[in-house]
JSON list of C-alpha atoms and ligand atoms in Angstrom, two decimals:
[
{"chain": "A", "resi": 1, "resn": "MET", "atom": "CA", "xyz": [-0.17, 0.42, -0.27]},
{"chain": "A", "resi": 2, "resn": "LYS", "atom": "CA", "xyz": [1.59, 3.31, -0.98]},
{"chain": "A", "resi": 3, "resn": "LEU", "atom": "CA", "xyz": [1.32, 6.24, 1.73]},
{"chain": "A", "resi": 4, "resn": "GLN", "atom": "CA", "xyz": [1.94, 9.83, 0.90]},
{"chain": "A", "resi": 5, "resn": "ILE", "atom": "CA", "xyz": [2.08, 12.71, 3.53]},
{"chain": "A", "resi": 6, "resn": "VAL", "atom": "CA", "xyz": [-1.33, 15.33, 3.29]},
{"chain": "A", "resi": 7, "resn": "GLU", "atom": "CA", "xyz": [0.30, 18.48, 4.20]},
{"chain": "A", "resi": 8, "resn": "TYR", "atom": "CA", "xyz": [-1.03, 21.44, 6.01]},
{"chain": "A", "resi": 9, "resn": "PRO", "atom": "CA", "xyz": [-3.02, 23.86, 4.67]},
{"chain": "A", "resi": 10, "resn": "ASP", "atom": "CA", "xyz": [-4.77, 20.42, 2.53]},
{"chain": "A", "resi": 11, "resn": "LYS", "atom": "CA", "xyz": [-8.32, 20.52, 3.77]},
{"chain": "A", "resi": 12, "resn": "ARG", "atom": "CA", "xyz": [-8.18, 16.93, 4.17]},
{"chain": "A", "resi": 13, "resn": "LEU", "atom": "CA", "xyz": [-6.49, 17.09, 7.81]},
{"chain": "A", "resi": 14, "resn": "ARG", "atom": "CA", "xyz": [-9.46, 18.85, 9.05]},
{"chain": "A", "resi": 15, "resn": "GLN", "atom": "CA", "xyz": [-11.74, 16.26, 8.97]},
{"chain": "A", "resi": 16, "resn": "LYS", "atom": "CA", "xyz": [-13.20, 13.95, 11.39]},
{"chain": "A", "resi": 17, "resn": "SER", "atom": "CA", "xyz": [-11.93, 10.82, 11.92]},
{"chain": "A", "resi": 18, "resn": "GLN", "atom": "CA", "xyz": [-14.81, 8.33, 11.87]},
{"chain": "A", "resi": 19, "resn": "GLU", "atom": "CA", "xyz": [-14.60, 5.37, 14.37]},
{"chain": "A", "resi": 20, "resn": "VAL", "atom": "CA", "xyz": [-13.27, 1.82, 13.44]},
{"chain": "A", "resi": 21, "resn": "LYS", "atom": "CA", "xyz": [-16.09, -0.69, 13.67]},
{"chain": "A", "resi": 22, "resn": "VAL", "atom": "CA", "xyz": [-14.35, -3.51, 11.51]},
{"chain": "A", "resi": 23, "resn": "PHE", "atom": "CA", "xyz": [-10.74, -4.70, 12.85]},
{"chain": "A", "resi": 24, "resn": "ASP", "atom": "CA", "xyz": [-10.29, -6.47, 9.27]},
{"chain": "A", "resi": 25, "resn": "GLU", "atom": "CA", "xyz": [-7.79, -7.31, 6.84]},
{"chain": "A", "resi": 26, "resn": "LYS", "atom": "CA", "xyz": [-7.91, -4.12, 5.56]},
{"chain": "A", "resi": 27, "resn": "LEU", "atom": "CA", "xyz": [-7.38, -2.11, 8.84]},
{"chain": "A", "resi": 28, "resn": "HIS", "atom": "CA", "xyz": [-4.32, -4.48, 9.39]},
{"chain": "A", "resi": 29, "resn": "GLU", "atom": "CA", "xyz": [-2.75, -3.69, 5.79]},
{"chain": "A", "resi": 30, "resn": "LEU", "atom": "CA", "xyz": [-3.28, 0.61, 6.37]},
{"chain": "A", "resi": 31, "resn": "LEU", "atom": "CA", "xyz": [-1.44, -0.27, 10.18]},
{"chain": "A", "resi": 32, "resn": "ASP", "atom": "CA", "xyz": [1.05, -2.66, 8.57]},
{"chain": "A", "resi": 33, "resn": "ALA", "atom": "CA", "xyz": [2.20, 0.50, 6.03]},
{"chain": "A", "resi": 34, "resn": "MET", "atom": "CA", "xyz": [1.69, 2.93, 8.39]},
{"chain": "A", "resi": 35, "resn": "HIS", "atom": "CA", "xyz": [4.66, 1.88, 10.58]},
{"chain": "A", "resi": 36, "resn": "PRO", "atom": "CA", "xyz": [7.33, 1.53, 8.17]},
{"chain": "A", "resi": 37, "resn": "PHE", "atom": "CA", "xyz": [6.26, 5.25, 6.50]},
{"chain": "A", "resi": 38, "resn": "MET", "atom": "CA", "xyz": [6.66, 6.53, 9.64]},
{"chain": "A", "resi": 39, "resn": "ILE", "atom": "CA", "xyz": [10.00, 5.39, 10.38]},
{"chain": "A", "resi": 40, "resn": "GLU", "atom": "CA", "xyz": [11.06, 6.22, 6.79]},
{"chain": "A", "resi": 41, "resn": "THR", "atom": "CA", "xyz": [9.74, 9.65, 7.41]},
{"chain": "A", "resi": 42, "resn": "ASN", "atom": "CA", "xyz": [11.74, 10.34, 10.42]},
{"chain": "A", "resi": 43, "resn": "GLY", "atom": "CA", "xyz": [8.55, 10.53, 12.45]},
{"chain": "A", "resi": 44, "resn": "ILE", "atom": "CA", "xyz": [7.85, 9.46, 15.53]},
{"chain": "A", "resi": 45, "resn": "GLY", "atom": "CA", "xyz": [3.64, 9.72, 15.60]},
{"chain": "A", "resi": 46, "resn": "LEU", "atom": "CA", "xyz": [1.56, 9.29, 12.78]},
{"chain": "A", "resi": 47, "resn": "ALA", "atom": "CA", "xyz": [-2.24, 9.41, 12.61]},
{"chain": "A", "resi": 48, "resn": "ALA", "atom": "CA", "xyz": [-4.12, 8.00, 9.57]},
{"chain": "A", "resi": 49, "resn": "ILE", "atom": "CA", "xyz": [-5.72, 11.19, 8.61]},
{"chain": "A", "resi": 50, "resn": "GLN", "atom": "CA", "xyz": [-2.16, 12.21, 7.74]},
{"chain": "A", "resi": 51, "resn": "VAL", "atom": "CA", "xyz": [-2.06, 9.45, 5.09]},
{"chain": "A", "resi": 52, "resn": "ALA", "atom": "CA", "xyz": [-5.50, 10.36, 3.95]},
{"chain": "A", "resi": 53, "resn": "HIS", "atom": "CA", "xyz": [-7.41, 7.69, 5.82]},
{"chain": "A", "resi": 54, "resn": "PRO", "atom": "CA", "xyz": [-9.55, 9.31, 8.23]},
{"chain": "A", "resi": 55, "resn": "ILE", "atom": "CA", "xyz": [-9.98, 6.85, 10.84]},
{"chain": "A", "resi": 56, "resn": "ARG", "atom": "CA", "xyz": [-9.80, 6.53, 14.51]},
{"chain": "A", "resi": 57, "resn": "ALA", "atom": "CA", "xyz": [-6.20, 4.78, 14.18]},
{"chain": "A", "resi": 58, "resn": "LEU", "atom": "CA", "xyz": [-2.40, 6.14, 15.41]},
{"chain": "A", "resi": 59, "resn": "VAL", "atom": "CA", "xyz": [0.78, 4.81, 15.40]},
{"chain": "A", "resi": 60, "resn": "ILE", "atom": "CA", "xyz": [3.71, 5.55, 17.89]},
{"chain": "A", "resi": 61, "resn": "ASN", "atom": "CA", "xyz": [7.06, 4.65, 18.09]},
{"chain": "A", "resi": 62, "resn": "LEU", "atom": "CA", "xyz": [9.21, 6.96, 20.57]},
{"chain": "A", "resi": 63, "resn": "PRO", "atom": "CA", "xyz": [13.25, 6.81, 20.19]},
{"chain": "A", "resi": 64, "resn": "ASP", "atom": "CA", "xyz": [15.17, 4.83, 22.77]},
{"chain": "A", "resi": 65, "resn": "GLU", "atom": "CA", "xyz": [17.90, 6.61, 24.79]},
{"chain": "A", "resi": 66, "resn": "GLU", "atom": "CA", "xyz": [20.27, 6.51, 21.84]},
{"chain": "A", "resi": 67, "resn": "GLY", "atom": "CA", "xyz": [17.59, 7.88, 19.89]},
{"chain": "A", "resi": 68, "resn": "GLU", "atom": "CA", "xyz": [16.58, 4.35, 18.36]},
{"chain": "A", "resi": 69, "resn": "GLN", "atom": "CA", "xyz": [13.06, 3.72, 17.42]},
{"chain": "A", "resi": 70, "resn": "HIS", "atom": "CA", "xyz": [12.58, -0.56, 18.35]},
{"chain": "A", "resi": 71, "resn": "PRO", "atom": "CA", "xyz": [9.61, -2.47, 16.28]},
{"chain": "A", "resi": 72, "resn": "GLU", "atom": "CA", "xyz": [9.05, -3.20, 19.98]},
{"chain": "A", "resi": 73, "resn": "ASN", "atom": "CA", "xyz": [8.14, -0.18, 20.99]},
{"chain": "A", "resi": 74, "resn": "LEU", "atom": "CA", "xyz": [5.66, 0.39, 18.40]},
{"chain": "A", "resi": 75, "resn": "LEU", "atom": "CA", "xyz": [2.04, 1.47, 19.63]},
{"chain": "A", "resi": 76, "resn": "GLU", "atom": "CA", "xyz": [-1.34, 0.95, 17.52]},
{"chain": "A", "resi": 77, "resn": "ILE", "atom": "CA", "xyz": [-4.13, 2.63, 18.89]},
{"chain": "A", "resi": 78, "resn": "ILE", "atom": "CA", "xyz": [-7.48, 2.68, 17.87]},
{"chain": "A", "resi": 79, "resn": "ASN", "atom": "CA", "xyz": [-10.33, 4.48, 18.95]},
{"chain": "A", "resi": 80, "resn": "PRO", "atom": "CA", "xyz": [-8.60, 5.70, 21.57]},
{"chain": "A", "resi": 81, "resn": "VAL", "atom": "CA", "xyz": [-10.76, 8.40, 24.88]},
{"chain": "A", "resi": 82, "resn": "ILE", "atom": "CA", "xyz": [-8.66, 10.13, 27.27]},
{"chain": "A", "resi": 83, "resn": "VAL", "atom": "CA", "xyz": [-10.30, 8.96, 30.49]},
{"chain": "A", "resi": 84, "resn": "SER", "atom": "CA", "xyz": [-7.79, 10.49, 32.96]},
{"chain": "A", "resi": 85, "resn": "LYS", "atom": "CA", "xyz": [-5.72, 13.62, 32.69]},
{"chain": "A", "resi": 86, "resn": "ALA", "atom": "CA", "xyz": [-3.41, 15.78, 34.77]},
{"chain": "A", "resi": 87, "resn": "GLY", "atom": "CA", "xyz": [-0.48, 18.01, 35.38]},
{"chain": "A", "resi": 88, "resn": "GLU", "atom": "CA", "xyz": [0.95, 20.51, 32.65]},
{"chain": "A", "resi": 89, "resn": "THR", "atom": "CA", "xyz": [4.02, 20.33, 30.33]},
{"chain": "A", "resi": 90, "resn": "THR", "atom": "CA", "xyz": [5.77, 22.33, 27.51]},
{"chain": "A", "resi": 91, "resn": "TYR", "atom": "CA", "xyz": [7.51, 20.48, 24.51]},
{"chain": "A", "resi": 92, "resn": "GLN", "atom": "CA", "xyz": [8.43, 21.81, 21.31]},
{"chain": "A", "resi": 93, "resn": "GLU", "atom": "CA", "xyz": [6.54, 19.80, 18.80]},
{"chain": "A", "resi": 94, "resn": "GLY", "atom": "CA", "xyz": [6.58, 19.21, 14.93]},
{"chain": "A", "resi": 95, "resn": "CYS", "atom": "CA", "xyz": [4.26, 17.06, 12.65]},
{"chain": "A", "resi": 96, "resn": "LEU", "atom": "CA", "xyz": [5.06, 15.04, 9.58]},
{"chain": "A", "resi": 97, "resn": "SER", "atom": "CA", "xyz": [1.94, 17.38, 8.05]},
{"chain": "A", "resi": 98, "resn": "VAL", "atom": "CA", "xyz": [3.60, 20.82, 8.91]},
{"chain": "A", "resi": 99, "resn": "PRO", "atom": "CA", "xyz": [7.19, 20.16, 7.80]},
{"chain": "A", "resi": 100, "resn": "GLN", "atom": "CA", "xyz": [10.03, 22.37, 9.22]},
{"chain": "A", "resi": 101, "resn": "PHE", "atom": "CA", "xyz": [8.45, 23.84, 11.40]},
{"chain": "A", "resi": 102, "resn": "TYR", "atom": "CA", "xyz": [8.68, 23.21, 15.29]},
{"chain": "A", "resi": 103, "resn": "GLU", "atom": "CA", "xyz": [6.83, 25.25, 18.63]},
{"chain": "A", "resi": 104, "resn": "ASP", "atom": "CA", "xyz": [6.12, 25.07, 22.27]},
{"chain": "A", "resi": 105, "resn": "VAL", "atom": "CA", "xyz": [2.55, 23.59, 23.12]},
{"chain": "A", "resi": 106, "resn": "LYS", "atom": "CA", "xyz": [1.29, 23.03, 26.54]},
{"chain": "A", "resi": 107, "resn": "ARG", "atom": "CA", "xyz": [0.05, 19.95, 27.08]},
{"chain": "A", "resi": 108, "resn": "HIS", "atom": "CA", "xyz": [-1.12, 17.32, 30.02]},
{"chain": "A", "resi": 109, "resn": "ASP", "atom": "CA", "xyz": [1.85, 15.97, 31.75]},
{"chain": "A", "resi": 110, "resn": "MET", "atom": "CA", "xyz": [0.26, 12.09, 32.33]},
{"chain": "A", "resi": 111, "resn": "ILE", "atom": "CA", "xyz": [-2.75, 10.80, 30.72]},
{"chain": "A", "resi": 112, "resn": "THR", "atom": "CA", "xyz": [-5.10, 7.52, 30.92]},
{"chain": "A", "resi": 113, "resn": "ILE", "atom": "CA", "xyz": [-6.72, 6.02, 27.93]},
{"chain": "A", "resi": 114, "resn": "ASN", "atom": "CA", "xyz": [-8.69, 3.47, 26.78]},
{"chain": "A", "resi": 115, "resn": "TYR", "atom": "CA", "xyz": [-8.24, 2.38, 23.10]},
{"chain": "A", "resi": 116, "resn": "GLN", "atom": "CA", "xyz": [-8.56, -0.85, 20.75]},
{"chain": "A", "resi": 117, "resn": "ASP", "atom": "CA", "xyz": [-5.80, -2.84, 19.89]},
{"chain": "A", "resi": 118, "resn": "ARG", "atom": "CA", "xyz": [-5.59, -3.92, 16.09]},
{"chain": "A", "resi": 119, "resn": "GLU", "atom": "CA", "xyz": [-7.73, -7.06, 17.07]},
{"chain": "A", "resi": 120, "resn": "GLY", "atom": "CA", "xyz": [-10.59, -4.82, 18.64]},
{"chain": "A", "resi": 121, "resn": "ASN", "atom": "CA", "xyz": [-9.65, -5.57, 22.14]},
{"chain": "A", "resi": 122, "resn": "THR", "atom": "CA", "xyz": [-9.96, -2.95, 24.99]},
{"chain": "A", "resi": 123, "resn": "LYS", "atom": "CA", "xyz": [-6.90, -1.73, 26.68]},
{"chain": "A", "resi": 124, "resn": "THR", "atom": "CA", "xyz": [-5.66, 0.27, 29.29]},
{"chain": "A", "resi": 125, "resn": "LEU", "atom": "CA", "xyz": [-2.51, 2.95, 29.17]},
{"chain": "A", "resi": 126, "resn": "ASP", "atom": "CA", "xyz": [-1.19, 4.92, 30.99]},
{"chain": "A", "resi": 127, "resn": "ALA", "atom": "CA", "xyz": [1.05, 7.83, 29.62]},
{"chain": "A", "resi": 128, "resn": "ASP", "atom": "CA", "xyz": [3.36, 10.45, 31.30]},
{"chain": "A", "resi": 129, "resn": "GLY", "atom": "CA", "xyz": [6.03, 12.56, 29.50]},
{"chain": "A", "resi": 130, "resn": "LEU", "atom": "CA", "xyz": [6.99, 12.08, 25.99]},
{"chain": "A", "resi": 131, "resn": "LEU", "atom": "CA", "xyz": [4.67, 9.75, 25.17]},
{"chain": "A", "resi": 132, "resn": "ALA", "atom": "CA", "xyz": [1.37, 11.43, 26.28]},
{"chain": "A", "resi": 133, "resn": "ILE", "atom": "CA", "xyz": [2.68, 14.72, 24.40]},
{"chain": "A", "resi": 134, "resn": "ALA", "atom": "CA", "xyz": [2.86, 12.15, 21.10]},
{"chain": "A", "resi": 135, "resn": "ILE", "atom": "CA", "xyz": [-0.76, 11.12, 22.47]},
{"chain": "A", "resi": 136, "resn": "GLN", "atom": "CA", "xyz": [-2.31, 13.97, 22.67]},
{"chain": "A", "resi": 137, "resn": "HIS", "atom": "CA", "xyz": [-1.01, 14.91, 19.43]},
{"chain": "A", "resi": 138, "resn": "GLU", "atom": "CA", "xyz": [-2.01, 12.70, 17.69]},
{"chain": "A", "resi": 139, "resn": "MET", "atom": "CA", "xyz": [-5.68, 12.71, 19.26]},
{"chain": "A", "resi": 140, "resn": "ASP", "atom": "CA", "xyz": [-5.67, 16.09, 18.34]},
{"chain": "A", "resi": 141, "resn": "HIS", "atom": "CA", "xyz": [-5.44, 14.82, 14.31]},
{"chain": "A", "resi": 142, "resn": "LEU", "atom": "CA", "xyz": [-8.48, 12.56, 14.72]},
{"chain": "A", "resi": 143, "resn": "GLU", "atom": "CA", "xyz": [-10.46, 15.87, 15.24]},
{"chain": "A", "resi": 144, "resn": "GLY", "atom": "CA", "xyz": [-8.95, 17.56, 12.75]},
{"chain": "A", "resi": 145, "resn": "ILE", "atom": "CA", "xyz": [-6.75, 19.46, 15.08]},
{"chain": "A", "resi": 146, "resn": "LEU", "atom": "CA", "xyz": [-2.80, 20.40, 14.40]},
{"chain": "A", "resi": 147, "resn": "PHE", "atom": "CA", "xyz": [-0.41, 21.47, 16.65]},
{"chain": "A", "resi": 148, "resn": "ILE", "atom": "CA", "xyz": [-0.61, 25.10, 15.28]},
{"chain": "A", "resi": 149, "resn": "ASP", "atom": "CA", "xyz": [-4.02, 25.73, 16.21]},
{"chain": "A", "resi": 150, "resn": "HIS", "atom": "CA", "xyz": [-2.90, 26.04, 19.97]},
{"chain": "A", "resi": 151, "resn": "LEU", "atom": "CA", "xyz": [-0.66, 28.43, 19.32]},
{"chain": "A", "resi": 152, "resn": "SER", "atom": "CA", "xyz": [-1.34, 32.39, 20.49]},
{"chain": "A", "resi": 153, "resn": "TYR", "atom": "CA", "xyz": [-2.06, 35.21, 17.69]},
{"chain": "A", "resi": 154, "resn": "ALA", "atom": "CA", "xyz": [1.23, 36.41, 17.65]},
{"chain": "A", "resi": 155, "resn": "ARG", "atom": "CA", "xyz": [2.44, 33.25, 17.07]},
{"chain": "A", "resi": 156, "resn": "ARG", "atom": "CA", "xyz": [0.47, 31.91, 14.53]},
{"chain": "A", "resi": 157, "resn": "LYS", "atom": "CA", "xyz": [0.83, 35.01, 12.01]},
{"chain": "A", "resi": 158, "resn": "LYS", "atom": "CA", "xyz": [4.57, 33.82, 12.52]},
{"chain": "A", "resi": 159, "resn": "PHE", "atom": "CA", "xyz": [3.92, 30.51, 11.75]},
{"chain": "A", "resi": 160, "resn": "GLU", "atom": "CA", "xyz": [1.65, 31.82, 8.73]},
{"chain": "A", "resi": 161, "resn": "LYS", "atom": "CA", "xyz": [4.41, 33.98, 7.60]},
{"chain": "A", "resi": 162, "resn": "GLU", "atom": "CA", "xyz": [7.74, 31.17, 7.90]},
{"chain": "A", "resi": 163, "resn": "TYR", "atom": "CA", "xyz": [5.24, 28.35, 5.98]},
{"chain": "A", "resi": 164, "resn": "LYS", "atom": "CA", "xyz": [4.19, 30.57, 2.51]},
{"chain": "A", "resi": 165, "resn": "ARG", "atom": "CA", "xyz": [8.03, 31.51, 2.55]},
{"chain": "A", "resi": 166, "resn": "MET", "atom": "CA", "xyz": [9.39, 27.64, 2.98]},
{"chain": "A", "resi": 167, "resn": "GLN", "atom": "CA", "xyz": [6.18, 26.41, 0.86]},
{"chain": "A", "resi": 168, "resn": "LYS", "atom": "CA", "xyz": [7.30, 28.96, -1.94]},
{"chain": "A", "resi": 169, "resn": "GLU", "atom": "CA", "xyz": [11.05, 27.99, -1.73]},
{"chain": "A", "resi": 170, "resn": "ARG", "atom": "CA", "xyz": [10.04, 24.06, -1.90]},
{"chain": "A", "resi": 171, "resn": "LYS", "atom": "CA", "xyz": [7.97, 25.42, -5.31]},
{"chain": "A", "resi": 172, "resn": "LYS", "atom": "CA", "xyz": [11.25, 26.61, -6.61]},
{"chain": "A", "resi": 173, "resn": "SER", "atom": "CA", "xyz": [13.69, 23.85, -5.69]},
{"chain": "A", "resi": 174, "resn": "LYS", "atom": "CA", "xyz": [11.33, 20.63, -6.68]},
{"chain": "B", "resi": 201, "resn": "Y12", "atom": "C1", "xyz": [12.22, 18.90, 7.89]},
{"chain": "B", "resi": 201, "resn": "Y12", "atom": "C2", "xyz": [11.30, 18.07, 8.60]},
{"chain": "B", "resi": 201, "resn": "Y12", "atom": "O1", "xyz": [9.73, 18.27, 8.37]},
{"chain": "B", "resi": 201, "resn": "Y12", "atom": "O2", "xyz": [11.27, 17.80, 9.70]},
{"chain": "B", "resi": 201, "resn": "Y12", "atom": "C3", "xyz": [10.19, 16.92, 10.09]},
{"chain": "B", "resi": 201, "resn": "Y12", "atom": "C4", "xyz": [9.13, 17.54, 11.15]},
{"chain": "B", "resi": 201, "resn": "Y12", "atom": "C5", "xyz": [8.61, 16.52, 12.48]},
{"chain": "B", "resi": 201, "resn": "Y12", "atom": "C6", "xyz": [9.44, 15.05, 12.41]},
{"chain": "B", "resi": 201, "resn": "Y12", "atom": "C7", "xyz": [8.02, 14.25, 12.64]},
{"chain": "B", "resi": 201, "resn": "Y12", "atom": "C8", "xyz": [7.14, 14.76, 14.02]},
{"chain": "B", "resi": 201, "resn": "Y12", "atom": "C9", "xyz": [6.36, 13.90, 14.49]},
{"chain": "B", "resi": 201, "resn": "Y12", "atom": "O3", "xyz": [6.56, 12.54, 14.45]},
{"chain": "B", "resi": 201, "resn": "Y12", "atom": "N1", "xyz": [5.77, 14.22, 15.12]},
{"chain": "B", "resi": 201, "resn": "Y12", "atom": "C10", "xyz": [4.33, 13.35, 15.82]},
{"chain": "B", "resi": 201, "resn": "Y12", "atom": "C11", "xyz": [3.76, 14.13, 17.24]},
{"chain": "B", "resi": 201, "resn": "Y12", "atom": "C12", "xyz": [4.55, 14.49, 18.09]},
{"chain": "B", "resi": 201, "resn": "Y12", "atom": "C13", "xyz": [4.96, 15.73, 18.41]},
{"chain": "B", "resi": 201, "resn": "Y12", "atom": "C14", "xyz": [5.93, 15.96, 20.02]},
{"chain": "B", "resi": 201, "resn": "Y12", "atom": "C15", "xyz": [6.44, 15.08, 20.30]},
{"chain": "B", "resi": 201, "resn": "Y12", "atom": "C16", "xyz": [5.74, 13.71, 20.58]},
{"chain": "B", "resi": 201, "resn": "Y12", "atom": "C17", "xyz": [5.16, 13.26, 19.59]},
{"chain": "B", "resi": 201, "resn": "Y12", "atom": "C18", "xyz": [9.66, 14.71, 11.27]},
{"chain": "B", "resi": 201, "resn": "Y12", "atom": "C19", "xyz": [10.64, 15.51, 10.52]},
{"chain": "B", "resi": 201, "resn": "Y12", "atom": "O4", "xyz": [11.31, 15.05, 9.19]},
{"chain": "B", "resi": 201, "resn": "Y12", "atom": "C20", "xyz": [12.56, 14.77, 9.45]},
{"chain": "B", "resi": 201, "resn": "Y12", "atom": "C21", "xyz": [13.23, 14.72, 8.23]},
{"chain": "B", "resi": 201, "resn": "Y12", "atom": "O5", "xyz": [13.25, 15.55, 10.63]},
{"chain": "B", "resi": 202, "resn": "CO", "atom": "CO1", "xyz": [1.16, 15.23, 13.75]}
]
């Protein structure tokens, strides 16, 4: 299955993703394609809508202390629901759909989510630190929300200016 990143300001990123009801071979094919694609594009988190599949599925593969991403750390999270949240933390986030732009975003420091795995089994996960940040960032994608939507007005203006200039650069270099 050939995947391609949908990039801001593509309207498709603003769709609300649909709940996954059937945990079939087609779903597994998509998940099996999303993981290597994310690794190849240097991502640590990817929501299905970013590869034009507006379903409530996301993958996360955090790097270890050496910055290595190991397949055993791969998380496949489907139909996630936050059941508890606490604390506050700020991190400079990036997103494969908003290339070359990084900005501080405030998130909850600890969250507990209920979700389903690729077979549809219900699971619970307590997350803190970078994992909690990644889950919140990817769950925003399921609502059509991008990390740049959390920026202050001034920062968002700065982003829009920079992004337009960068897009022009990329068109010229293509
Ligand atoms: C040039 C460019 O676009 O750089 C990138 C930007 C973002 C990313 C990946 C971002 C990513 O995986 N975000 C997942 C959500 C997340 C954000 C912050 C903390 C946890 C989880 C990859 C990039 O590609 C390269 C080559 O570095
Ligand atoms: Co993202």
